[in-house]
CSV table of C-alpha atoms in Angstrom, one decimal:
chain,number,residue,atom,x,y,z
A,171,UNK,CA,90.9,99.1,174.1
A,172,UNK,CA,91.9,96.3,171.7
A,173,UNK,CA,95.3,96.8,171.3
A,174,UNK,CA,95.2,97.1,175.5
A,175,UNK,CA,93.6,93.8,175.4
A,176,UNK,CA,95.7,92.0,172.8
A,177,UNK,CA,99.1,93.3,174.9
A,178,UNK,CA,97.0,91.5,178.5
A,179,UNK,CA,96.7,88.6,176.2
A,180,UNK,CA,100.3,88.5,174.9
A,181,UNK,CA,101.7,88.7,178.3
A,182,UNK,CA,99.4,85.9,179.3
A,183,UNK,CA,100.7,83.6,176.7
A,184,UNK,CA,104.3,84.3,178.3
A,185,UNK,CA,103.2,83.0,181.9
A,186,UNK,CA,101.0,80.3,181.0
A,187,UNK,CA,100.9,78.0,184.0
A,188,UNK,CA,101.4,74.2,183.3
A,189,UNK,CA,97.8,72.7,183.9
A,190,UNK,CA,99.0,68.9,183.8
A,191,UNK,CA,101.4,66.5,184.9
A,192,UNK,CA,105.2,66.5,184.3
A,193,UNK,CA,105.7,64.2,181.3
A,194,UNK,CA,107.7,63.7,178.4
A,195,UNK,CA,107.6,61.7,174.8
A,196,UNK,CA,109.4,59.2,175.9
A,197,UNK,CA,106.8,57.8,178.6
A,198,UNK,CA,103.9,57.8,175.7
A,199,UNK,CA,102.9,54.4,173.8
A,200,UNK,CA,105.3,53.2,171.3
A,201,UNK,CA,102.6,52.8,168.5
A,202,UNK,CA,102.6,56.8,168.6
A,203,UNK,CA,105.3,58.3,166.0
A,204,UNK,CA,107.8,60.6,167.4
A,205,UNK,CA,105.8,63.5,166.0
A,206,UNK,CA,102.6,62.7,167.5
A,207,UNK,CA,104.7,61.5,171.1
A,208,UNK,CA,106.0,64.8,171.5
A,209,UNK,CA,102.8,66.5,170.8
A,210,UNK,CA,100.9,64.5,173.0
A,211,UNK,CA,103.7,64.8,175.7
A,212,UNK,CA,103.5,69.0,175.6
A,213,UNK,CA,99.3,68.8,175.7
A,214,UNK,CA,99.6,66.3,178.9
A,215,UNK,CA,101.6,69.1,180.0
A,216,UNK,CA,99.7,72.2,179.1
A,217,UNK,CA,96.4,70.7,180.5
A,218,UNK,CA,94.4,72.8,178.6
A,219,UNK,CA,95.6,72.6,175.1
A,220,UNK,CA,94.1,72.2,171.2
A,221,UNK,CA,95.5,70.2,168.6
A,222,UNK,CA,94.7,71.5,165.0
A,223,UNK,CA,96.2,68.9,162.5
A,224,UNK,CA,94.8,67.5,158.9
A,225,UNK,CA,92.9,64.8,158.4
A,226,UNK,CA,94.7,61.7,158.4
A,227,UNK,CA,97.6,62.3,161.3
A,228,UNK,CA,96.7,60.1,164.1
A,229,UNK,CA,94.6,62.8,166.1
A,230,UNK,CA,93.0,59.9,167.8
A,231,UNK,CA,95.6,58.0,169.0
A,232,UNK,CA,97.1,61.1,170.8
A,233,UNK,CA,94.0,61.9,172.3
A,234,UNK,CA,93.6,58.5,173.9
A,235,UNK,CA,97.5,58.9,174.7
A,236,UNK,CA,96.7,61.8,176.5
A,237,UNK,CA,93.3,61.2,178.4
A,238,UNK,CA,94.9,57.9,179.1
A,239,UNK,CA,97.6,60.6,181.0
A,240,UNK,CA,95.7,63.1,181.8
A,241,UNK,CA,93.2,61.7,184.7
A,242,UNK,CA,92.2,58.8,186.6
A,243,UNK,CA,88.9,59.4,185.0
A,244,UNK,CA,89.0,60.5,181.3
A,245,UNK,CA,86.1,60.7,178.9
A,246,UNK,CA,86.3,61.4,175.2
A,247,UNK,CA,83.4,63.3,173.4
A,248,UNK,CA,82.6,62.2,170.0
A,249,UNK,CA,79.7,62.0,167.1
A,250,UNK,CA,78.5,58.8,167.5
A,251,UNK,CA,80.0,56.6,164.2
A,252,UNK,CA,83.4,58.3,165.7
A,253,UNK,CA,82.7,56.3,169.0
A,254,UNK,CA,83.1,53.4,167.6
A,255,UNK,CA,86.1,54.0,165.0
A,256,UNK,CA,87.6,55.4,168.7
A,257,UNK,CA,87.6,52.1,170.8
A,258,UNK,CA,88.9,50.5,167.8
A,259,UNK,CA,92.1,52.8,168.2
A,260,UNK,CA,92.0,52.3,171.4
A,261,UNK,CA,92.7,48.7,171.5
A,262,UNK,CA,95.8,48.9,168.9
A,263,UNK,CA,97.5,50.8,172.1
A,264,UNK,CA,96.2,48.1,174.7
A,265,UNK,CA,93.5,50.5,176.2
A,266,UNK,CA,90.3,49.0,177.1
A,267,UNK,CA,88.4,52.8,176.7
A,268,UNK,CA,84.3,51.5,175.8
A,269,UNK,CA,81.7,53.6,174.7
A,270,UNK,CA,79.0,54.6,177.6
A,271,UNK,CA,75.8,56.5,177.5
A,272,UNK,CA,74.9,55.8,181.0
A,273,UNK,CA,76.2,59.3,182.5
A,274,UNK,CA,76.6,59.5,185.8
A,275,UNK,CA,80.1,59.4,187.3
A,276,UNK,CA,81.8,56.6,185.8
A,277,UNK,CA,84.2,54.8,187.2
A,278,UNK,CA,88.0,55.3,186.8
A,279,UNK,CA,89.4,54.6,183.0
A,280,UNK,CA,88.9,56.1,179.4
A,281,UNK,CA,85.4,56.4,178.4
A,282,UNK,CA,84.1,57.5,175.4
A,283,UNK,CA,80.2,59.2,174.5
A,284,UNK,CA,78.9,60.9,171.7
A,285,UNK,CA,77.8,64.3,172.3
A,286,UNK,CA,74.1,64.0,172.3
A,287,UNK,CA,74.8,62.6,175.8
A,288,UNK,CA,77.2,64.8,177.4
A,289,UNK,CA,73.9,66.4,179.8
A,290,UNK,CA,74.1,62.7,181.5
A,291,UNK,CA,77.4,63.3,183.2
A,292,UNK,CA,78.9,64.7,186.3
A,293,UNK,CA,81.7,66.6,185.8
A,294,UNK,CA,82.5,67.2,189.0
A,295,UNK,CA,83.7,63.1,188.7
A,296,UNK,CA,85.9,63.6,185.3
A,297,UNK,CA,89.6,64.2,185.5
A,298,UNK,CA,89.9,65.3,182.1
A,299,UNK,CA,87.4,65.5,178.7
A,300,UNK,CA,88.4,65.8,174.9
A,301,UNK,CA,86.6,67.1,172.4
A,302,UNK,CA,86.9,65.4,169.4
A,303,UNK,CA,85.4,67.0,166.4
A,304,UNK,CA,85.6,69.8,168.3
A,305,UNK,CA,85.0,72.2,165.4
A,306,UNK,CA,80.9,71.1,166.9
A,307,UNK,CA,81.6,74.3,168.9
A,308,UNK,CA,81.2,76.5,166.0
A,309,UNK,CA,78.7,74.5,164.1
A,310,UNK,CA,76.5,73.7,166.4
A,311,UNK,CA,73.5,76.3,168.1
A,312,UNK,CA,74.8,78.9,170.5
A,313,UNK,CA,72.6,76.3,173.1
A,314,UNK,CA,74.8,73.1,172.6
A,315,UNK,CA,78.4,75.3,172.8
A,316,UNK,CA,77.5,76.9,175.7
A,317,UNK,CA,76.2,73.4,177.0
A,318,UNK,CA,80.0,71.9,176.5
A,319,UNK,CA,81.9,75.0,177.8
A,320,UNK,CA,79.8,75.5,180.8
A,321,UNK,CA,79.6,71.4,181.8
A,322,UNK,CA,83.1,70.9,181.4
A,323,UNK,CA,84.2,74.3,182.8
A,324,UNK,CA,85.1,72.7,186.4
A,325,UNK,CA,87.0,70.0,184.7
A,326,UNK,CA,91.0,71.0,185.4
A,327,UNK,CA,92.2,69.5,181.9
A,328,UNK,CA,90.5,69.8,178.4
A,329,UNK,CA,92.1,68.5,174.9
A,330,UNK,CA,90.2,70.4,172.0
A,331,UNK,CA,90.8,68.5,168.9
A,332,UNK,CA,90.1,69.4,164.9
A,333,UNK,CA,91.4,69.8,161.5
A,334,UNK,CA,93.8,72.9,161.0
A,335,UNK,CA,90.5,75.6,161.9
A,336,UNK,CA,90.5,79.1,159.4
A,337,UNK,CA,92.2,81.4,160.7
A,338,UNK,CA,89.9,84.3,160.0
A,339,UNK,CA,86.9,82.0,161.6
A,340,UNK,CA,86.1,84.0,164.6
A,341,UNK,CA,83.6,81.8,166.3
A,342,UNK,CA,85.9,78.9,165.9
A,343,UNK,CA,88.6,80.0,167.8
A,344,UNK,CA,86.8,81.8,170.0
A,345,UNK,CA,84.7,79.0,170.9
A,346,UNK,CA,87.7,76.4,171.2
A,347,UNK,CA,89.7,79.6,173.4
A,348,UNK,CA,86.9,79.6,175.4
A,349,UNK,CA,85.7,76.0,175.9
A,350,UNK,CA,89.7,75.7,177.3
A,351,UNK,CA,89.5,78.8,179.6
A,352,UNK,CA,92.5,81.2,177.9
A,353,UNK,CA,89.7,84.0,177.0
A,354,UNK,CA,85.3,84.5,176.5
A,355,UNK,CA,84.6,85.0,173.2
A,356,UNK,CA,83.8,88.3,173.6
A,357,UNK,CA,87.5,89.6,174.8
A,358,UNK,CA,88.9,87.5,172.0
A,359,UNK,CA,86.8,89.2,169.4
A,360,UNK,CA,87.6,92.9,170.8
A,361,UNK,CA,91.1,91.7,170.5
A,362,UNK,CA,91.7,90.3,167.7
A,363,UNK,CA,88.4,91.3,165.2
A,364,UNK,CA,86.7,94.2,163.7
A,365,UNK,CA,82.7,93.5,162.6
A,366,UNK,CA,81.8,95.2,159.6
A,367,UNK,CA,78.8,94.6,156.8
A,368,UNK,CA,80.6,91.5,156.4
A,369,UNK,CA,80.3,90.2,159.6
A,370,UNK,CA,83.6,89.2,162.3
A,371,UNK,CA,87.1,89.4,160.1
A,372,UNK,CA,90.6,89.3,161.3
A,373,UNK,CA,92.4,92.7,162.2
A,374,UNK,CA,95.4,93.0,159.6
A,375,UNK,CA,97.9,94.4,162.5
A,376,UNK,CA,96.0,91.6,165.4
A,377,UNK,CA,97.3,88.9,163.2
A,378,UNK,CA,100.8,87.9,164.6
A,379,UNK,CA,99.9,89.1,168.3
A,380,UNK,CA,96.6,86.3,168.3
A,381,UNK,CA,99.1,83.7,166.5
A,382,UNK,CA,101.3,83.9,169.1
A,383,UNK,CA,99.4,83.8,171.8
A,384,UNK,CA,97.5,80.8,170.8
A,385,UNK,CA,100.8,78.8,170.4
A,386,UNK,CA,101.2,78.9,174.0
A,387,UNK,CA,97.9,76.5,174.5
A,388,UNK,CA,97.4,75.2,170.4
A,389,UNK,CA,99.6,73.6,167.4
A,390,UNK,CA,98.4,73.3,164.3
A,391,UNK,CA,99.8,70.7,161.8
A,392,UNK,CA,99.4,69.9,158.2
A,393,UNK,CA,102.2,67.7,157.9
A,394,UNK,CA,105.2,65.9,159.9
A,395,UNK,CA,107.8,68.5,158.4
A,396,UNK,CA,105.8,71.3,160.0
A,397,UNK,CA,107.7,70.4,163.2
A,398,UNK,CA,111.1,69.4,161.5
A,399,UNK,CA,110.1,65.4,161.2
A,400,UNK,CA,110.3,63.6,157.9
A,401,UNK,CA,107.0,63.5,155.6
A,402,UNK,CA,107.9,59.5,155.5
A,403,UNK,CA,104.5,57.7,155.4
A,404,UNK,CA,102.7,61.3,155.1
A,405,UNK,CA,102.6,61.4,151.1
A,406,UNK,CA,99.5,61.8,150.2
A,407,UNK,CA,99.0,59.5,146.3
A,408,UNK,CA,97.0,62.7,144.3
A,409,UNK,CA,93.6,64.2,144.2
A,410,UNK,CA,91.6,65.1,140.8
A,411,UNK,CA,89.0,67.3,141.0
A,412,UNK,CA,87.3,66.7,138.0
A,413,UNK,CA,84.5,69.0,137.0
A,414,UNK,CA,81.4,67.9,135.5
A,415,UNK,CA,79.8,71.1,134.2
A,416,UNK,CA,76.1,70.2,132.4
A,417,UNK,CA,74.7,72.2,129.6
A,418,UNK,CA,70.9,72.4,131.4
A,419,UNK,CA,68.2,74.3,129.8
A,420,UNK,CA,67.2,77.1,133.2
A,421,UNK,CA,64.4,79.4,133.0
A,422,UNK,CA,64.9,82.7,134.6
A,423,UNK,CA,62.4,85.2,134.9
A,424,UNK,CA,62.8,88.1,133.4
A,425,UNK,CA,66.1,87.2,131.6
A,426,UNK,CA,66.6,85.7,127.8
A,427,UNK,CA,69.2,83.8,128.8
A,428,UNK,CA,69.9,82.9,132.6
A,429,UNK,CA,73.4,84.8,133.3
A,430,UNK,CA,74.0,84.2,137.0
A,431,UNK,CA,72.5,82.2,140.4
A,432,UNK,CA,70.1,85.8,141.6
A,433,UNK,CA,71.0,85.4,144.9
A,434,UNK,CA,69.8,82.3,147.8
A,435,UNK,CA,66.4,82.1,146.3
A,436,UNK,CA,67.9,81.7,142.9
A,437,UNK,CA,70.3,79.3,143.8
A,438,UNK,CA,68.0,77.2,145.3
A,439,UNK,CA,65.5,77.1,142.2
A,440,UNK,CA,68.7,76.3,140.0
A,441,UNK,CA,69.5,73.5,142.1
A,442,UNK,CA,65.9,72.2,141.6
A,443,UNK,CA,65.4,72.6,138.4
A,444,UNK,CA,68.7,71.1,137.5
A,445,UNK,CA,68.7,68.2,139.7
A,446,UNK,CA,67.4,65.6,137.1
A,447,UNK,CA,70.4,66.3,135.3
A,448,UNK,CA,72.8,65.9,137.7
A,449,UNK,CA,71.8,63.1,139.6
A,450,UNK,CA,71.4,61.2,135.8
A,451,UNK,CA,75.3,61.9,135.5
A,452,UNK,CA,76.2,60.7,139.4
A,453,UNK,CA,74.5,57.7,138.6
A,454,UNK,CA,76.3,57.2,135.0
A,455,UNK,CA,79.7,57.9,137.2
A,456,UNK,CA,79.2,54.9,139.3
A,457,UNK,CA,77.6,53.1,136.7
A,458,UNK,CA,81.2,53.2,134.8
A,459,UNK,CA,83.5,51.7,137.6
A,460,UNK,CA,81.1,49.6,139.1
A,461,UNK,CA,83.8,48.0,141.4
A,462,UNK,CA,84.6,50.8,143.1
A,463,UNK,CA,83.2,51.9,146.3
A,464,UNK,CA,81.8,55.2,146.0
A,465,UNK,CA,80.6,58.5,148.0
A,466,UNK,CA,77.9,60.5,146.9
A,467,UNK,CA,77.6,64.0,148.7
A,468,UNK,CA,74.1,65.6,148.1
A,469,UNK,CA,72.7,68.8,149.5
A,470,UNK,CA,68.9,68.3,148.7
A,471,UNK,CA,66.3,65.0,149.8
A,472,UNK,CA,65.9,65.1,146.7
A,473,UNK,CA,68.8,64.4,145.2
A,474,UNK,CA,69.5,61.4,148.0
A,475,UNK,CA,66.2,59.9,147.2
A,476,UNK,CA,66.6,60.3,143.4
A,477,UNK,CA,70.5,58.6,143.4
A,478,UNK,CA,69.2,55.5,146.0
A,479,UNK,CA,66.4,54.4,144.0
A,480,UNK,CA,68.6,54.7,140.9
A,481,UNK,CA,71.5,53.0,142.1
A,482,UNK,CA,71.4,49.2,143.2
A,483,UNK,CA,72.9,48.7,146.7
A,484,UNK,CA,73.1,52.3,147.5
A,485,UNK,CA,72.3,53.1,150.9
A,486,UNK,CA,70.8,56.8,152.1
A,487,UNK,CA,72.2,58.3,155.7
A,488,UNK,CA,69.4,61.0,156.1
A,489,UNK,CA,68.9,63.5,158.8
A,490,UNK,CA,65.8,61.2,159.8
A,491,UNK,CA,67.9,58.5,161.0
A,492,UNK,CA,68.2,57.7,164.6
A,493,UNK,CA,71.8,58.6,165.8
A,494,UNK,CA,72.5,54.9,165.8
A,495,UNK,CA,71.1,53.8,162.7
A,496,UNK,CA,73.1,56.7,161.1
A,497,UNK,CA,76.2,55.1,163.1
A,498,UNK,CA,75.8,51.4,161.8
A,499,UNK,CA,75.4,52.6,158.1
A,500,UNK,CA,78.3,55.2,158.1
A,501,UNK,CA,80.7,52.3,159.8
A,502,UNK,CA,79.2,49.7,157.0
A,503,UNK,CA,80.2,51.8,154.8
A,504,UNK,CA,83.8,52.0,156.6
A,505,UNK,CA,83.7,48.1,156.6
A,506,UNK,CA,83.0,47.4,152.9
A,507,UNK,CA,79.3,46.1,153.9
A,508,UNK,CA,78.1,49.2,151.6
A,509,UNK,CA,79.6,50.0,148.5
A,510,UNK,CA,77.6,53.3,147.6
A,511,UNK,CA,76.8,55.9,150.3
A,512,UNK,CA,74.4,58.6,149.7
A,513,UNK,CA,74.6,61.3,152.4
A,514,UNK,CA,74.9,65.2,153.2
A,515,UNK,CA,78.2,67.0,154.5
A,516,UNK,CA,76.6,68.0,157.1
A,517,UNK,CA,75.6,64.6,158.6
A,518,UNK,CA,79.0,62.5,157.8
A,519,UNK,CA,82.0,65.2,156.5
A,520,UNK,CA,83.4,65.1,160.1
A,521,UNK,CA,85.7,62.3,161.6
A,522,UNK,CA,85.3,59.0,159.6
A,523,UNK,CA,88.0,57.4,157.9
A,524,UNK,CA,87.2,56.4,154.1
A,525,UNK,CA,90.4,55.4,152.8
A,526,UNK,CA,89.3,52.0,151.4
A,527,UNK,CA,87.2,54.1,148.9
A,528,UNK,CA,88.8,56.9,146.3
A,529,UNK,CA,85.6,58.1,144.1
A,530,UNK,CA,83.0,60.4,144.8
A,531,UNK,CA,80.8,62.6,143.5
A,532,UNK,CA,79.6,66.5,144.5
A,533,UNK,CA,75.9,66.3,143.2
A,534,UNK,CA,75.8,70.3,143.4
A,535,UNK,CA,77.7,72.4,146.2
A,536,UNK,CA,76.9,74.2,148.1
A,537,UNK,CA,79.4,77.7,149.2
A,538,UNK,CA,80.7,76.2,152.7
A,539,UNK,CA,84.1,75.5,151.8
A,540,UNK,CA,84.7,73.7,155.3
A,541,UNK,CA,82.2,71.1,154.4
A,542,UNK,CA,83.8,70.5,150.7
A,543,UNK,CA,86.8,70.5,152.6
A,544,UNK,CA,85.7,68.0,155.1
A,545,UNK,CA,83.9,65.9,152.9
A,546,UNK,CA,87.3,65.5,150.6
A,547,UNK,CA,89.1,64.7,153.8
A,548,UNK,CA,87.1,61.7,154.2
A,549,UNK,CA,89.1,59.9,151.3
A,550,UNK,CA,91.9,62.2,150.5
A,551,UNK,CA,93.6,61.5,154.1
A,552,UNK,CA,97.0,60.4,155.0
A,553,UNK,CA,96.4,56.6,154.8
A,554,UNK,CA,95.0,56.8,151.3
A,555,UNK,CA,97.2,54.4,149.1
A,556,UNK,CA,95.5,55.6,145.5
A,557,UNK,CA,94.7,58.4,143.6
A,558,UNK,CA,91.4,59.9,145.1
A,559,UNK,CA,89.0,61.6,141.9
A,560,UNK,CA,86.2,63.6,143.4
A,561,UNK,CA,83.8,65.2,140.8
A,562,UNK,CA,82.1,67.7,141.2
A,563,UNK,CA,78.7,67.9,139.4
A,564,UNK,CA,77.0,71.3,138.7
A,565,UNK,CA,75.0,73.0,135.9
A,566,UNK,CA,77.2,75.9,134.1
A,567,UNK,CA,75.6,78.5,135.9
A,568,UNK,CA,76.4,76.9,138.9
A,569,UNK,CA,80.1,76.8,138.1
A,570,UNK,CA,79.9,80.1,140.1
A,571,UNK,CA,79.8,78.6,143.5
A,572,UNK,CA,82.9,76.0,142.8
A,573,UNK,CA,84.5,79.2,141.8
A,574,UNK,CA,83.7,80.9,145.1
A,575,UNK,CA,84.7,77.7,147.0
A,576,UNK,CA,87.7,77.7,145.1
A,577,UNK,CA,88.7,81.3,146.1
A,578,UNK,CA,87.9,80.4,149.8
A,579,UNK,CA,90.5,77.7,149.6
A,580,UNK,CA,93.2,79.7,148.3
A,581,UNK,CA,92.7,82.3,151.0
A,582,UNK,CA,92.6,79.6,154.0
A,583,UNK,CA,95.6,77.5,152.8
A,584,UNK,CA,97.5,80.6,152.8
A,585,UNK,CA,96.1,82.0,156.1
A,586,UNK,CA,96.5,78.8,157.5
A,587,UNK,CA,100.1,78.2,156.8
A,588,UNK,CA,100.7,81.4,158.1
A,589,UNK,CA,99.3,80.1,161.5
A,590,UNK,CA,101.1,76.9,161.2
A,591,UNK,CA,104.5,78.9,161.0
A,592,UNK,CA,104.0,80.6,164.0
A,593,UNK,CA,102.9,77.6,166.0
A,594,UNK,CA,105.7,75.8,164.3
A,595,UNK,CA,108.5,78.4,165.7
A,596,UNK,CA,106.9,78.1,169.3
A,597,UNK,CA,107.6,74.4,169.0
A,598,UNK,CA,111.1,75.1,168.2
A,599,UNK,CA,111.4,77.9,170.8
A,600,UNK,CA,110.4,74.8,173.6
A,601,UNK,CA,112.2,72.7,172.5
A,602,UNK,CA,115.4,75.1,172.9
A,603,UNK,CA,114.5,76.2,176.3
């Protein structure tokens, strides 16, 4: 039945009917690079179409470009400090596209909303929507992605935009497939995956079938020279990951000497009992280069409370924030108005654009190596003129978990070019035809 189904789906890809207009890079803004013009051009023309590139590459320009093409009535889905950072973009290419929360069916034009408002508006009146951030499909509760896929099912074109996703992360390309209408999660999973004790992984022979079917509606990008352009502007200065291992006295019951993390319960007492320590060295960090702006990542209360009473000036984006106080801080931090922010991956590792600061500090990790990755990308991005040194700060014992993060980012940088190759050879395929 799987192999039937990836064959339906791989004869799909080959008659994949043209959702939006007839347009080429030459009729998109001249701001936009060549790169990012023909990109934008083929995703006008798909309709329903994702684009996967790193951090740094002008995603939000191109989706502008193309909601600004795409409908007479566009809106643009955001978190809410990404709002903001968005009409900013959107007024270096002449488009007046404001932030609303009023729902309803707005008028004609390129609106933007953040996502806790998405309920407010009537589809039925929207031309086209874009997810950005979309990657919210997968992190988010099973309630909030089937609240985006089923709104903005009706609406005939959709724009899906994120970082270069995993490729052996099921439920994010099964949500993004199915938030654009190419396949339900379930017939993409029966496809493409096999669930063991482990949970959804990718079939070993499913993995070139899936590849190429997805290049007929996605393109993934790390770089220009993915898609034969020049790197020029795109060279990223360095990243140091400098570990900052601490010698902490742990007690572990029934053990001498503490020789490993015992599982989520022991993790989490390691990480308490260690936390004195580690905050102590984050604050001697930014006590050292006290010019710098600098980005503290923390897992725990804690650990946030701990660093903002120790540090002068430094400002705390907790989950008890109201969406718009968490907005002003993270874009005062953006503006220079803040020169130490103290916040989790989970609230702020998606979206923003740090590249005015290049230190920052992991005050413990946790084994998500999407939000480590994230939360580099918000300095190390393409834009970043100097060397960007992220430490990472952890007892010994702990020095586990940055090895398993580690090991994760081997296996999705080479899974992931492996993906962009294949989208890469579509793009040269098109362009032949």
């Amino acid at each position: 039945m799987s192999a039937d189904y990836a064959d339906f789906l791989a004869a799909k890809a080959r008659r994949v009917e043209q959702a939006g207009p007839d347009i080429d890079a030459g009729q998109m803004h001249p701001m936009l690079h060549d790169w990012q013009a023909e990109l934008t051009a083929w995703a006008v023309r798909t309709g329903r179409a994702a684009l996967w590139e790193d951090t740094g590459l002008g995603k939000t320009v191109q989706q502008i470009e193309w909601a600004r093409h795409s409908g007479d009535t566009s809106l643009i889905v955001a978190p809410l400090a990404v709002c903001h950072q968005t009409a900013r973009e959107a007024a270096k290419l002449g488009i007046d596209a404001r932030y609303t929360r009023d729902g309803g069916a707005p008028p004609p034009g390129v609106w933007i909303t953040n996502y806790e408002q998405v309920a407010k508006f009537d589809p039925a009146s929207i031309d086209a929507v874009v997810l950005d951030e979309a990657s919210i499909l997968k992190n988010s509760d099973g309630k909030t992605r089937r609240l985006l896929t089923d709104h903005f099912a009706g609406v005939p074109r959709r724009l899906a935009c994120t970082a270069t996703p995993a490729p052996n992360e099921p439920e994010e390309l099964c949500s993004q497939a199915e938030f654009l209408g190419h396949a339900t999660r379930a017939n993409m999973l029966a496809a493409y995956f096999v669930h063991d004790d482990q949970g959804w992984r990718l079939k070993g022979h499913a993995r070139g079938p899936m590849f190429a079917w997805m290049a007929s509606w996605a393109v993934a990008l790390r770089r220009p020279s993915d898609l034969g352009y020049p790197d020029t502007g795109y060279d990223l200065p360095g990243l140091e990951i400098v570990p900052e291992l601490l010698p902490v006295a742990i007690e572990a019951e029934g053990q001498l000497f503490p020789t490993d993390l015992g599982g989520v319960g022991g993790r989490a007492k390691v990480r308490r009992d260690t936390l004195d320590a580690r905050c102590g060295r984050a604050v001697d960090l930014v006590a050292a280069e006290p010019d710098e702006p600098w980005l503290l990542w923390c897992g725990l209360n804690d650990e946030a409370d701990v660093l903002t009473r120790a540090i002068p000036g430094a400002v705390n984006v907790g989950g008890s924030m109201s969406p718009e106080e968490k907005a002003e801080a993270l874009l005062g931090f953006a503006d220079g108005h803040i020169r130490v922010l103290v916040t989790k991956p989970a609230i702020a590792s998606q979206g923003l654009n740090w590249q005015h600061c290049a230190r920052m500090a992991f005050v413990g990790l946790s084994d998500s190596y999407e939000q480590y990755y994230q939360a580099i990308r918000r300095c190390y991005r393409y834009g970043q003129t100097r060397v960007v040194r992220a430490h990472i700060v952890l007892s010994e014992l702990e020095s586990q978990i940055a090895a398993n993060v580690a090991r994760k980012e081997r296996d999705a940088a080479a899974m992931t070019g492996e993906l962009v190759a294949a989208m890469a050879a579509n793009t040269h395929h098109r362009r032949a035809a």
